[in-house]
Amino acid sequence: MSKNSKLTQEQKFLMKLYAKKPLTEKTLTIYIQQIKNNKITMSDISYFEKRFFEIFTIDNTLEFFATCEEEKKKLTQELNEI
């Protein structure tokens, strides 16, 4: 990847996410290179980390929170049925 290439929003998010993990400097450097080379992508992170990304990149945040509230109600109902 050339130095003039722009990082995508997903790549920037992944770098920040991995930077917050308790990794050694060498391991973090390797992960960042893999992110830049698209060897680590959004499909490699957990469901909750993906949802975190959606909160900060969604165009209509209120719509997102309404969807989350609906999901919460469904999950609560399912748990009550168990």
JSON list of N, CA and C in Angstrom, two decimals:
[
{"chain": "A", "resi": 1, "resn": "MET", "atom": "N", "xyz": [0.85, -1.17, 0.00]},
{"chain": "A", "resi": 1, "resn": "MET", "atom": "CA", "xyz": [0.00, 0.00, 0.00]},
{"chain": "A", "resi": 1, "resn": "MET", "atom": "C", "xyz": [0.89, 1.23, 0.00]},
{"chain": "A", "resi": 2, "resn": "SER", "atom": "N", "xyz": [0.66, 2.14, -0.90]},
{"chain": "A", "resi": 2, "resn": "SER", "atom": "CA", "xyz": [1.50, 3.33, -0.98]},
{"chain": "A", "resi": 2, "resn": "SER", "atom": "C", "xyz": [1.15, 4.31, 0.13]},
{"chain": "A", "resi": 3, "resn": "LYS", "atom": "N", "xyz": [2.08, 5.20, 0.43]},
{"chain": "A", "resi": 3, "resn": "LYS", "atom": "CA", "xyz": [1.86, 6.16, 1.50]},
{"chain": "A", "resi": 3, "resn": "LYS", "atom": "C", "xyz": [0.75, 7.14, 1.16]},
{"chain": "A", "resi": 4, "resn": "ASN", "atom": "N", "xyz": [0.43, 7.32, -0.12]},
{"chain": "A", "resi": 4, "resn": "ASN", "atom": "CA", "xyz": [-0.59, 8.26, -0.54]},
{"chain": "A", "resi": 4, "resn": "ASN", "atom": "C", "xyz": [-2.00, 7.68, -0.44]},
{"chain": "A", "resi": 5, "resn": "SER", "atom": "N", "xyz": [-2.10, 6.39, -0.20]},
{"chain": "A", "resi": 5, "resn": "SER", "atom": "CA", "xyz": [-3.40, 5.75, -0.13]},
{"chain": "A", "resi": 5, "resn": "SER", "atom": "C", "xyz": [-4.14, 6.22, 1.12]},
{"chain": "A", "resi": 6, "resn": "LYS", "atom": "N", "xyz": [-5.43, 6.42, 0.95]},
{"chain": "A", "resi": 6, "resn": "LYS", "atom": "CA", "xyz": [-6.27, 6.82, 2.08]},
{"chain": "A", "resi": 6, "resn": "LYS", "atom": "C", "xyz": [-6.79, 5.57, 2.77]},
{"chain": "A", "resi": 7, "resn": "LEU", "atom": "N", "xyz": [-6.85, 5.64, 4.07]},
{"chain": "A", "resi": 7, "resn": "LEU", "atom": "CA", "xyz": [-7.43, 4.54, 4.83]},
{"chain": "A", "resi": 7, "resn": "LEU", "atom": "C", "xyz": [-8.95, 4.69, 4.83]},
{"chain": "A", "resi": 8, "resn": "THR", "atom": "N", "xyz": [-9.63, 3.57, 4.78]},
{"chain": "A", "resi": 8, "resn": "THR", "atom": "CA", "xyz": [-11.09, 3.62, 4.85]},
{"chain": "A", "resi": 8, "resn": "THR", "atom": "C", "xyz": [-11.50, 3.88, 6.29]},
{"chain": "A", "resi": 9, "resn": "GLN", "atom": "N", "xyz": [-12.76, 4.22, 6.46]},
{"chain": "A", "resi": 9, "resn": "GLN", "atom": "CA", "xyz": [-13.29, 4.45, 7.80]},
{"chain": "A", "resi": 9, "resn": "GLN", "atom": "C", "xyz": [-13.20, 3.16, 8.62]},
{"chain": "A", "resi": 10, "resn": "GLU", "atom": "N", "xyz": [-13.43, 2.03, 7.97]},
{"chain": "A", "resi": 10, "resn": "GLU", "atom": "CA", "xyz": [-13.34, 0.74, 8.67]},
{"chain": "A", "resi": 10, "resn": "GLU", "atom": "C", "xyz": [-11.91, 0.47, 9.12]},
{"chain": "A", "resi": 11, "resn": "GLN", "atom": "N", "xyz": [-10.94, 0.76, 8.27]},
{"chain": "A", "resi": 11, "resn": "GLN", "atom": "CA", "xyz": [-9.54, 0.53, 8.63]},
{"chain": "A", "resi": 11, "resn": "GLN", "atom": "C", "xyz": [-9.13, 1.42, 9.81]},
{"chain": "A", "resi": 12, "resn": "LYS", "atom": "N", "xyz": [-9.56, 2.66, 9.80]},
{"chain": "A", "resi": 12, "resn": "LYS", "atom": "CA", "xyz": [-9.26, 3.57, 10.91]},
{"chain": "A", "resi": 12, "resn": "LYS", "atom": "C", "xyz": [-9.87, 3.04, 12.20]},
{"chain": "A", "resi": 13, "resn": "PHE", "atom": "N", "xyz": [-11.12, 2.57, 12.11]},
{"chain": "A", "resi": 13, "resn": "PHE", "atom": "CA", "xyz": [-11.78, 2.03, 13.28]},
{"chain": "A", "resi": 13, "resn": "PHE", "atom": "C", "xyz": [-11.03, 0.80, 13.81]},
{"chain": "A", "resi": 14, "resn": "LEU", "atom": "N", "xyz": [-10.65, -0.09, 12.90]},
{"chain": "A", "resi": 14, "resn": "LEU", "atom": "CA", "xyz": [-9.93, -1.30, 13.31]},
{"chain": "A", "resi": 14, "resn": "LEU", "atom": "C", "xyz": [-8.61, -0.96, 13.99]},
{"chain": "A", "resi": 15, "resn": "MET", "atom": "N", "xyz": [-7.91, 0.02, 13.48]},
{"chain": "A", "resi": 15, "resn": "MET", "atom": "CA", "xyz": [-6.64, 0.42, 14.09]},
{"chain": "A", "resi": 15, "resn": "MET", "atom": "C", "xyz": [-6.85, 0.94, 15.50]},
{"chain": "A", "resi": 16, "resn": "LYS", "atom": "N", "xyz": [-7.87, 1.76, 15.68]},
{"chain": "A", "resi": 16, "resn": "LYS", "atom": "CA", "xyz": [-8.16, 2.27, 17.02]},
{"chain": "A", "resi": 16, "resn": "LYS", "atom": "C", "xyz": [-8.59, 1.15, 17.95]},
{"chain": "A", "resi": 17, "resn": "LEU", "atom": "N", "xyz": [-9.38, 0.22, 17.43]},
{"chain": "A", "resi": 17, "resn": "LEU", "atom": "CA", "xyz": [-9.85, -0.90, 18.22]},
{"chain": "A", "resi": 17, "resn": "LEU", "atom": "C", "xyz": [-8.68, -1.76, 18.69]},
{"chain": "A", "resi": 18, "resn": "TYR", "atom": "N", "xyz": [-7.78, -2.10, 17.78]},
{"chain": "A", "resi": 18, "resn": "TYR", "atom": "CA", "xyz": [-6.63, -2.93, 18.15]},
{"chain": "A", "resi": 18, "resn": "TYR", "atom": "C", "xyz": [-5.64, -2.17, 19.04]},
{"chain": "A", "resi": 19, "resn": "ALA", "atom": "N", "xyz": [-5.56, -0.86, 18.87]},
{"chain": "A", "resi": 19, "resn": "ALA", "atom": "CA", "xyz": [-4.66, -0.06, 19.71]},
{"chain": "A", "resi": 19, "resn": "ALA", "atom": "C", "xyz": [-5.11, -0.08, 21.17]},
{"chain": "A", "resi": 20, "resn": "LYS", "atom": "N", "xyz": [-6.39, -0.28, 21.41]},
{"chain": "A", "resi": 20, "resn": "LYS", "atom": "CA", "xyz": [-6.91, -0.30, 22.78]},
{"chain": "A", "resi": 20, "resn": "LYS", "atom": "C", "xyz": [-6.78, -1.68, 23.43]},
{"chain": "A", "resi": 21, "resn": "LYS", "atom": "N", "xyz": [-6.44, -2.68, 22.64]},
{"chain": "A", "resi": 21, "resn": "LYS", "atom": "CA", "xyz": [-6.28, -4.03, 23.19]},
{"chain": "A", "resi": 21, "resn": "LYS", "atom": "C", "xyz": [-4.91, -4.14, 23.86]},
{"chain": "A", "resi": 22, "resn": "PRO", "atom": "N", "xyz": [-4.81, -4.99, 24.88]},
{"chain": "A", "resi": 22, "resn": "PRO", "atom": "CA", "xyz": [-3.52, -5.13, 25.58]},
{"chain": "A", "resi": 22, "resn": "PRO", "atom": "C", "xyz": [-2.52, -5.96, 24.75]},
{"chain": "A", "resi": 23, "resn": "LEU", "atom": "N", "xyz": [-1.90, -5.32, 23.78]},
{"chain": "A", "resi": 23, "resn": "LEU", "atom": "CA", "xyz": [-0.94, -5.99, 22.90]},
{"chain": "A", "resi": 23, "resn": "LEU", "atom": "C", "xyz": [0.44, -5.37, 23.06]},
{"chain": "A", "resi": 24, "resn": "THR", "atom": "N", "xyz": [1.45, -6.15, 22.74]},
{"chain": "A", "resi": 24, "resn": "THR", "atom": "CA", "xyz": [2.79, -5.58, 22.74]},
{"chain": "A", "resi": 24, "resn": "THR", "atom": "C", "xyz": [2.92, -4.65, 21.53]},
{"chain": "A", "resi": 25, "resn": "GLU", "atom": "N", "xyz": [3.90, -3.79, 21.57]},
{"chain": "A", "resi": 25, "resn": "GLU", "atom": "CA", "xyz": [4.11, -2.84, 20.47]},
{"chain": "A", "resi": 25, "resn": "GLU", "atom": "C", "xyz": [4.37, -3.56, 19.15]},
{"chain": "A", "resi": 26, "resn": "LYS", "atom": "N", "xyz": [5.15, -4.63, 19.22]},
{"chain": "A", "resi": 26, "resn": "LYS", "atom": "CA", "xyz": [5.47, -5.40, 18.01]},
{"chain": "A", "resi": 26, "resn": "LYS", "atom": "C", "xyz": [4.22, -6.06, 17.43]},
{"chain": "A", "resi": 27, "resn": "THR", "atom": "N", "xyz": [3.40, -6.66, 18.30]},
{"chain": "A", "resi": 27, "resn": "THR", "atom": "CA", "xyz": [2.17, -7.31, 17.85]},
{"chain": "A", "resi": 27, "resn": "THR", "atom": "C", "xyz": [1.22, -6.29, 17.25]},
{"chain": "A", "resi": 28, "resn": "LEU", "atom": "N", "xyz": [1.09, -5.14, 17.90]},
{"chain": "A", "resi": 28, "resn": "LEU", "atom": "CA", "xyz": [0.22, -4.08, 17.39]},
{"chain": "A", "resi": 28, "resn": "LEU", "atom": "C", "xyz": [0.68, -3.62, 16.02]},
{"chain": "A", "resi": 29, "resn": "THR", "atom": "N", "xyz": [1.97, -3.48, 15.83]},
{"chain": "A", "resi": 29, "resn": "THR", "atom": "CA", "xyz": [2.53, -3.06, 14.53]},
{"chain": "A", "resi": 29, "resn": "THR", "atom": "C", "xyz": [2.16, -4.08, 13.45]},
{"chain": "A", "resi": 30, "resn": "ILE", "atom": "N", "xyz": [2.25, -5.35, 13.79]},
{"chain": "A", "resi": 30, "resn": "ILE", "atom": "CA", "xyz": [1.90, -6.41, 12.82]},
{"chain": "A", "resi": 30, "resn": "ILE", "atom": "C", "xyz": [0.42, -6.32, 12.47]},
{"chain": "A", "resi": 31, "resn": "TYR", "atom": "N", "xyz": [-0.43, -6.16, 13.49]},
{"chain": "A", "resi": 31, "resn": "TYR", "atom": "CA", "xyz": [-1.87, -6.06, 13.24]},
{"chain": "A", "resi": 31, "resn": "TYR", "atom": "C", "xyz": [-2.20, -4.84, 12.37]},
{"chain": "A", "resi": 32, "resn": "ILE", "atom": "N", "xyz": [-1.57, -3.73, 12.63]},
{"chain": "A", "resi": 32, "resn": "ILE", "atom": "CA", "xyz": [-1.85, -2.52, 11.85]},
{"chain": "A", "resi": 32, "resn": "ILE", "atom": "C", "xyz": [-1.44, -2.72, 10.39]},
{"chain": "A", "resi": 33, "resn": "GLN", "atom": "N", "xyz": [-0.32, -3.38, 10.16]},
{"chain": "A", "resi": 33, "resn": "GLN", "atom": "CA", "xyz": [0.09, -3.69, 8.78]},
{"chain": "A", "resi": 33, "resn": "GLN", "atom": "C", "xyz": [-0.93, -4.60, 8.11]},
{"chain": "A", "resi": 34, "resn": "GLN", "atom": "N", "xyz": [-1.43, -5.59, 8.85]},
{"chain": "A", "resi": 34, "resn": "GLN", "atom": "CA", "xyz": [-2.43, -6.49, 8.29]},
{"chain": "A", "resi": 34, "resn": "GLN", "atom": "C", "xyz": [-3.74, -5.75, 7.99]},
{"chain": "A", "resi": 35, "resn": "ILE", "atom": "N", "xyz": [-4.09, -4.79, 8.82]},
{"chain": "A", "resi": 35, "resn": "ILE", "atom": "CA", "xyz": [-5.29, -3.98, 8.55]},
{"chain": "A", "resi": 35, "resn": "ILE", "atom": "C", "xyz": [-5.08, -3.16, 7.28]},
{"chain": "A", "resi": 36, "resn": "LYS", "atom": "N", "xyz": [-3.94, -2.54, 7.17]},
{"chain": "A", "resi": 36, "resn": "LYS", "atom": "CA", "xyz": [-3.64, -1.73, 5.98]},
{"chain": "A", "resi": 36, "resn": "LYS", "atom": "C", "xyz": [-3.64, -2.57, 4.71]},
{"chain": "A", "resi": 37, "resn": "ASN", "atom": "N", "xyz": [-3.24, -3.82, 4.81]},
{"chain": "A", "resi": 37, "resn": "ASN", "atom": "CA", "xyz": [-3.18, -4.72, 3.65]},
{"chain": "A", "resi": 37, "resn": "ASN", "atom": "C", "xyz": [-4.46, -5.54, 3.49]},
{"chain": "A", "resi": 38, "resn": "ASN", "atom": "N", "xyz": [-5.50, -5.17, 4.24]},
{"chain": "A", "resi": 38, "resn": "ASN", "atom": "CA", "xyz": [-6.81, -5.82, 4.18]},
{"chain": "A", "resi": 38, "resn": "ASN", "atom": "C", "xyz": [-6.78, -7.31, 4.53]},
{"chain": "A", "resi": 39, "resn": "LYS", "atom": "N", "xyz": [-5.84, -7.70, 5.37]},
{"chain": "A", "resi": 39, "resn": "LYS", "atom": "CA", "xyz": [-5.81, -9.08, 5.85]},
{"chain": "A", "resi": 39, "resn": "LYS", "atom": "C", "xyz": [-6.64, -9.24, 7.12]},
{"chain": "A", "resi": 40, "resn": "ILE", "atom": "N", "xyz": [-6.84, -8.14, 7.83]},
{"chain": "A", "resi": 40, "resn": "ILE", "atom": "CA", "xyz": [-7.77, -8.08, 8.95]},
{"chain": "A", "resi": 40, "resn": "ILE", "atom": "C", "xyz": [-8.87, -7.12, 8.52]},
{"chain": "A", "resi": 41, "resn": "THR", "atom": "N", "xyz": [-10.10, -7.61, 8.56]},
{"chain": "A", "resi": 41, "resn": "THR", "atom": "CA", "xyz": [-11.24, -6.79, 8.13]},
{"chain": "A", "resi": 41, "resn": "THR", "atom": "C", "xyz": [-12.32, -6.82, 9.20]},
{"chain": "A", "resi": 42, "resn": "MET", "atom": "N", "xyz": [-13.42, -6.16, 8.92]},
{"chain": "A", "resi": 42, "resn": "MET", "atom": "CA", "xyz": [-14.54, -6.12, 9.87]},
{"chain": "A", "resi": 42, "resn": "MET", "atom": "C", "xyz": [-15.08, -7.51, 10.15]},
{"chain": "A", "resi": 43, "resn": "SER", "atom": "N", "xyz": [-14.93, -8.42, 9.22]},
{"chain": "A", "resi": 43, "resn": "SER", "atom": "CA", "xyz": [-15.44, -9.78, 9.44]},
{"chain": "A", "resi": 43, "resn": "SER", "atom": "C", "xyz": [-14.62, -10.53, 10.49]},
{"chain": "A", "resi": 44, "resn": "ASP", "atom": "N", "xyz": [-13.48, -9.99, 10.88]},
{"chain": "A", "resi": 44, "resn": "ASP", "atom": "CA", "xyz": [-12.62, -10.64, 11.87]},
{"chain": "A", "resi": 44, "resn": "ASP", "atom": "C", "xyz": [-12.88, -10.18, 13.30]},
{"chain": "A", "resi": 45, "resn": "ILE", "atom": "N", "xyz": [-13.80, -9.25, 13.49]},
{"chain": "A", "resi": 45, "resn": "ILE", "atom": "CA", "xyz": [-14.07, -8.77, 14.85]},
{"chain": "A", "resi": 45, "resn": "ILE", "atom": "C", "xyz": [-15.41, -9.28, 15.33]},
{"chain": "A", "resi": 46, "resn": "SER", "atom": "N", "xyz": [-15.65, -9.13, 16.61]},
{"chain": "A", "resi": 46, "resn": "SER", "atom": "CA", "xyz": [-16.87, -9.68, 17.22]},
{"chain": "A", "resi": 46, "resn": "SER", "atom": "C", "xyz": [-18.11, -8.87, 16.83]},
{"chain": "A", "resi": 47, "resn": "TYR", "atom": "N", "xyz": [-19.25, -9.48, 17.06]},
{"chain": "A", "resi": 47, "resn": "TYR", "atom": "CA", "xyz": [-20.54, -8.85, 16.78]},
{"chain": "A", "resi": 47, "resn": "TYR", "atom": "C", "xyz": [-20.66, -7.52, 17.53]},
{"chain": "A", "resi": 48, "resn": "PHE", "atom": "N", "xyz": [-20.26, -7.49, 18.78]},
{"chain": "A", "resi": 48, "resn": "PHE", "atom": "CA", "xyz": [-20.40, -6.29, 19.59]},
{"chain": "A", "resi": 48, "resn": "PHE", "atom": "C", "xyz": [-19.46, -5.18, 19.14]},
{"chain": "A", "resi": 49, "resn": "GLU", "atom": "N", "xyz": [-18.28, -5.56, 18.68]},
{"chain": "A", "resi": 49, "resn": "GLU", "atom": "CA", "xyz": [-17.36, -4.55, 18.15]},
{"chain": "A", "resi": 49, "resn": "GLU", "atom": "C", "xyz": [-17.91, -3.97, 16.85]},
{"chain": "A", "resi": 50, "resn": "LYS", "atom": "N", "xyz": [-18.57, -4.79, 16.05]},
{"chain": "A", "resi": 50, "resn": "LYS", "atom": "CA", "xyz": [-19.20, -4.29, 14.82]},
{"chain": "A", "resi": 50, "resn": "LYS", "atom": "C", "xyz": [-20.34, -3.33, 15.15]},
{"chain": "A", "resi": 51, "resn": "ARG", "atom": "N", "xyz": [-21.13, -3.65, 16.15]},
{"chain": "A", "resi": 51, "resn": "ARG", "atom": "CA", "xyz": [-22.23, -2.78, 16.56]},
{"chain": "A", "resi": 51, "resn": "ARG", "atom": "C", "xyz": [-21.69, -1.44, 17.05]},
{"chain": "A", "resi": 52, "resn": "PHE", "atom": "N", "xyz": [-20.58, -1.48, 17.78]},
{"chain": "A", "resi": 52, "resn": "PHE", "atom": "CA", "xyz": [-19.93, -0.26, 18.26]},
{"chain": "A", "resi": 52, "resn": "PHE", "atom": "C", "xyz": [-19.54, 0.62, 17.07]},
{"chain": "A", "resi": 53, "resn": "PHE", "atom": "N", "xyz": [-19.01, -0.01, 16.02]},
{"chain": "A", "resi": 53, "resn": "PHE", "atom": "CA", "xyz": [-18.64, 0.72, 14.81]},
{"chain": "A", "resi": 53, "resn": "PHE", "atom": "C", "xyz": [-19.87, 1.36, 14.18]},
{"chain": "A", "resi": 54, "resn": "GLU", "atom": "N", "xyz": [-20.98, 0.64, 14.13]},
{"chain": "A", "resi": 54, "resn": "GLU", "atom": "CA", "xyz": [-22.21, 1.15, 13.52]},
{"chain": "A", "resi": 54, "resn": "GLU", "atom": "C", "xyz": [-22.73, 2.38, 14.25]},
{"chain": "A", "resi": 55, "resn": "ILE", "atom": "N", "xyz": [-22.61, 2.40, 15.57]},
{"chain": "A", "resi": 55, "resn": "ILE", "atom": "CA", "xyz": [-23.11, 3.55, 16.34]},
{"chain": "A", "resi": 55, "resn": "ILE", "atom": "C", "xyz": [-22.42, 4.84, 15.89]},
{"chain": "A", "resi": 56, "resn": "PHE", "atom": "N", "xyz": [-21.14, 4.76, 15.64]},
{"chain": "A", "resi": 56, "resn": "PHE", "atom": "CA", "xyz": [-20.38, 5.97, 15.32]},
{"chain": "A", "resi": 56, "resn": "PHE", "atom": "C", "xyz": [-20.29, 6.27, 13.82]},
{"chain": "A", "resi": 57, "resn": "THR", "atom": "N", "xyz": [-20.84, 5.41, 12.99]},
{"chain": "A", "resi": 57, "resn": "THR", "atom": "CA", "xyz": [-20.78, 5.67, 11.56]},
{"chain": "A", "resi": 57, "resn": "THR", "atom": "C", "xyz": [-22.15, 5.77, 10.90]},
{"chain": "A", "resi": 58, "resn": "ILE", "atom": "N", "xyz": [-23.19, 5.49, 11.63]},
{"chain": "A", "resi": 58, "resn": "ILE", "atom": "CA", "xyz": [-24.53, 5.49, 11.05]},
{"chain": "A", "resi": 58, "resn": "ILE", "atom": "C", "xyz": [-24.97, 6.93, 10.75]},
{"chain": "A", "resi": 59, "resn": "ASP", "atom": "N", "xyz": [-25.69, 7.09, 9.66]},
{"chain": "A", "resi": 59, "resn": "ASP", "atom": "CA", "xyz": [-26.16, 8.43, 9.27]},
{"chain": "A", "resi": 59, "resn": "ASP", "atom": "C", "xyz": [-27.26, 8.93, 10.21]},
{"chain": "A", "resi": 60, "resn": "ASN", "atom": "N", "xyz": [-28.16, 8.05, 10.55]},
{"chain": "A", "resi": 60, "resn": "ASN", "atom": "CA", "xyz": [-29.27, 8.45, 11.41]},
{"chain": "A", "resi": 60, "resn": "ASN", "atom": "C", "xyz": [-29.16, 7.71, 12.73]},
{"chain": "A", "resi": 61, "resn": "THR", "atom": "N", "xyz": [-28.53, 8.34, 13.70]},
{"chain": "A", "resi": 61, "resn": "THR", "atom": "CA", "xyz": [-28.29, 7.70, 14.99]},
{"chain": "A", "resi": 61, "resn": "THR", "atom": "C", "xyz": [-29.59, 7.36, 15.71]},
{"chain": "A", "resi": 62, "resn": "LEU", "atom": "N", "xyz": [-30.58, 8.24, 15.61]},
{"chain": "A", "resi": 62, "resn": "LEU", "atom": "CA", "xyz": [-31.86, 7.96, 16.27]},
{"chain": "A", "resi": 62, "resn": "LEU", "atom": "C", "xyz": [-32.51, 6.70, 15.73]},
{"chain": "A", "resi": 63, "resn": "GLU", "atom": "N", "xyz": [-32.42, 6.50, 14.43]},
{"chain": "A", "resi": 63, "resn": "GLU", "atom": "CA", "xyz": [-32.96, 5.29, 13.81]},
{"chain": "A", "resi": 63, "resn": "GLU", "atom": "C", "xyz": [-32.23, 4.06, 14.35]},
{"chain": "A", "resi": 64, "resn": "PHE", "atom": "N", "xyz": [-30.93, 4.17, 14.50]},
{"chain": "A", "resi": 64, "resn": "PHE", "atom": "CA", "xyz": [-30.15, 3.06, 15.03]},
{"chain": "A", "resi": 64, "resn": "PHE", "atom": "C", "xyz": [-30.59, 2.70, 16.45]},
{"chain": "A", "resi": 65, "resn": "PHE", "atom": "N", "xyz": [-30.74, 3.72, 17.31]},
{"chain": "A", "resi": 65, "resn": "PHE", "atom": "CA", "xyz": [-31.14, 3.46, 18.68]},
{"chain": "A", "resi": 65, "resn": "PHE", "atom": "C", "xyz": [-32.55, 2.90, 18.76]},
{"chain": "A", "resi": 66, "resn": "ALA", "atom": "N", "xyz": [-33.43, 3.31, 17.87]},
{"chain": "A", "resi": 66, "resn": "ALA", "atom": "CA", "xyz": [-34.77, 2.74, 17.83]},
{"chain": "A", "resi": 66, "resn": "ALA", "atom": "C", "xyz": [-34.71, 1.26, 17.48]},
{"chain": "A", "resi": 67, "resn": "THR", "atom": "N", "xyz": [-33.86, 0.92, 16.53]},
{"chain": "A", "resi": 67, "resn": "THR", "atom": "CA", "xyz": [-33.67, -0.48, 16.15]},
{"chain": "A", "resi": 67, "resn": "THR", "atom": "C", "xyz": [-33.11, -1.28, 17.32]},
{"chain": "A", "resi": 68, "resn": "CYS", "atom": "N", "xyz": [-32.17, -0.70, 18.04]},
{"chain": "A", "resi": 68, "resn": "CYS", "atom": "CA", "xyz": [-31.59, -1.38, 19.20]},
{"chain": "A", "resi": 68, "resn": "CYS", "atom": "C", "xyz": [-32.65, -1.62, 20.27]},
{"chain": "A", "resi": 69, "resn": "GLU", "atom": "N", "xyz": [-33.52, -0.65, 20.47]},
{"chain": "A", "resi": 69, "resn": "GLU", "atom": "CA", "xyz": [-34.59, -0.78, 21.46]},
{"chain": "A", "resi": 69, "resn": "GLU", "atom": "C", "xyz": [-35.53, -1.91, 21.06]},
{"chain": "A", "resi": 70, "resn": "GLU", "atom": "N", "xyz": [-35.84, -2.01, 19.78]},
{"chain": "A", "resi": 70, "resn": "GLU", "atom": "CA", "xyz": [-36.70, -3.09, 19.30]},
{"chain": "A", "resi": 70, "resn": "GLU", "atom": "C", "xyz": [-36.04, -4.45, 19.53]},
{"chain": "A", "resi": 71, "resn": "GLU", "atom": "N", "xyz": [-34.75, -4.54, 19.23]},
{"chain": "A", "resi": 71, "resn": "GLU", "atom": "CA", "xyz": [-34.01, -5.78, 19.45]},
{"chain": "A", "resi": 71, "resn": "GLU", "atom": "C", "xyz": [-34.00, -6.14, 20.93]},
{"chain": "A", "resi": 72, "resn": "LYS", "atom": "N", "xyz": [-33.82, -5.14, 21.79]},
{"chain": "A", "resi": 72, "resn": "LYS", "atom": "CA", "xyz": [-33.80, -5.38, 23.23]},
{"chain": "A", "resi": 72, "resn": "LYS", "atom": "C", "xyz": [-35.14, -5.94, 23.70]},
{"chain": "A", "resi": 73, "resn": "LYS", "atom": "N", "xyz": [-36.23, -5.37, 23.20]},
{"chain": "A", "resi": 73, "resn": "LYS", "atom": "CA", "xyz": [-37.56, -5.86, 23.58]},
{"chain": "A", "resi": 73, "resn": "LYS", "atom": "C", "xyz": [-37.76, -7.31, 23.16]},
{"chain": "A", "resi": 74, "resn": "LYS", "atom": "N", "xyz": [-37.31, -7.64, 21.94]},
{"chain": "A", "resi": 74, "resn": "LYS", "atom": "CA", "xyz": [-37.44, -9.02, 21.45]},
{"chain": "A", "resi": 74, "resn": "LYS", "atom": "C", "xyz": [-36.63, -9.99, 22.31]},
{"chain": "A", "resi": 75, "resn": "LEU", "atom": "N", "xyz": [-35.39, -9.60, 22.62]},
{"chain": "A", "resi": 75, "resn": "LEU", "atom": "CA", "xyz": [-34.54, -10.46, 23.44]},
{"chain": "A", "resi": 75, "resn": "LEU", "atom": "C", "xyz": [-35.09, -10.63, 24.85]},
{"chain": "A", "resi": 76, "resn": "THR", "atom": "N", "xyz": [-35.62, -9.55, 25.41]},
{"chain": "A", "resi": 76, "resn": "THR", "atom": "CA", "xyz": [-36.22, -9.63, 26.74]},
{"chain": "A", "resi": 76, "resn": "THR", "atom": "C", "xyz": [-37.42, -10.56, 26.73]},
{"chain": "A", "resi": 77, "resn": "GLN", "atom": "N", "xyz": [-38.22, -10.45, 25.69]},
{"chain": "A", "resi": 77, "resn": "GLN", "atom": "CA", "xyz": [-39.40, -11.33, 25.56]},
{"chain": "A", "resi": 77, "resn": "GLN", "atom": "C", "xyz": [-38.96, -12.79, 25.46]},
{"chain": "A", "resi": 78, "resn": "GLU", "atom": "N", "xyz": [-37.94, -13.05, 24.64]},
{"chain": "A", "resi": 78, "resn": "GLU", "atom": "CA", "xyz": [-37.43, -14.41, 24.49]},
{"chain": "A", "resi": 78, "resn": "GLU", "atom": "C", "xyz": [-36.91, -14.96, 25.83]},
{"chain": "A", "resi": 79, "resn": "LEU", "atom": "N", "xyz": [-36.20, -14.11, 26.58]},
{"chain": "A", "resi": 79, "resn": "LEU", "atom": "CA", "xyz": [-35.68, -14.55, 27.87]},
{"chain": "A", "resi": 79, "resn": "LEU", "atom": "C", "xyz": [-36.82, -14.84, 28.85]},
{"chain": "A", "resi": 80, "resn": "ASN", "atom": "N", "xyz": [-37.87, -14.04, 28.82]},
{"chain": "A", "resi": 80, "resn": "ASN", "atom": "CA", "xyz": [-39.00, -14.26, 29.72]},
{"chain": "A", "resi": 80, "resn": "ASN", "atom": "C", "xyz": [-39.74, -15.54, 29.39]},
{"chain": "A", "resi": 81, "resn": "GLU", "atom": "N", "xyz": [-39.69, -15.94, 28.13]},
{"chain": "A", "resi": 81, "resn": "GLU", "atom": "CA", "xyz": [-40.36, -17.17, 27.70]},
{"chain": "A", "resi": 81, "resn": "GLU", "atom": "C", "xyz": [-39.60, -18.42, 28.14]},
{"chain": "A", "resi": 82, "resn": "ILE", "atom": "N", "xyz": [-38.30, -18.25, 28.40]},
{"chain": "A", "resi": 82, "resn": "ILE", "atom": "CA", "xyz": [-37.46, -19.40, 28.78]},
{"chain": "A", "resi": 82, "resn": "ILE", "atom": "C", "xyz": [-37.71, -19.79, 30.18]}
]
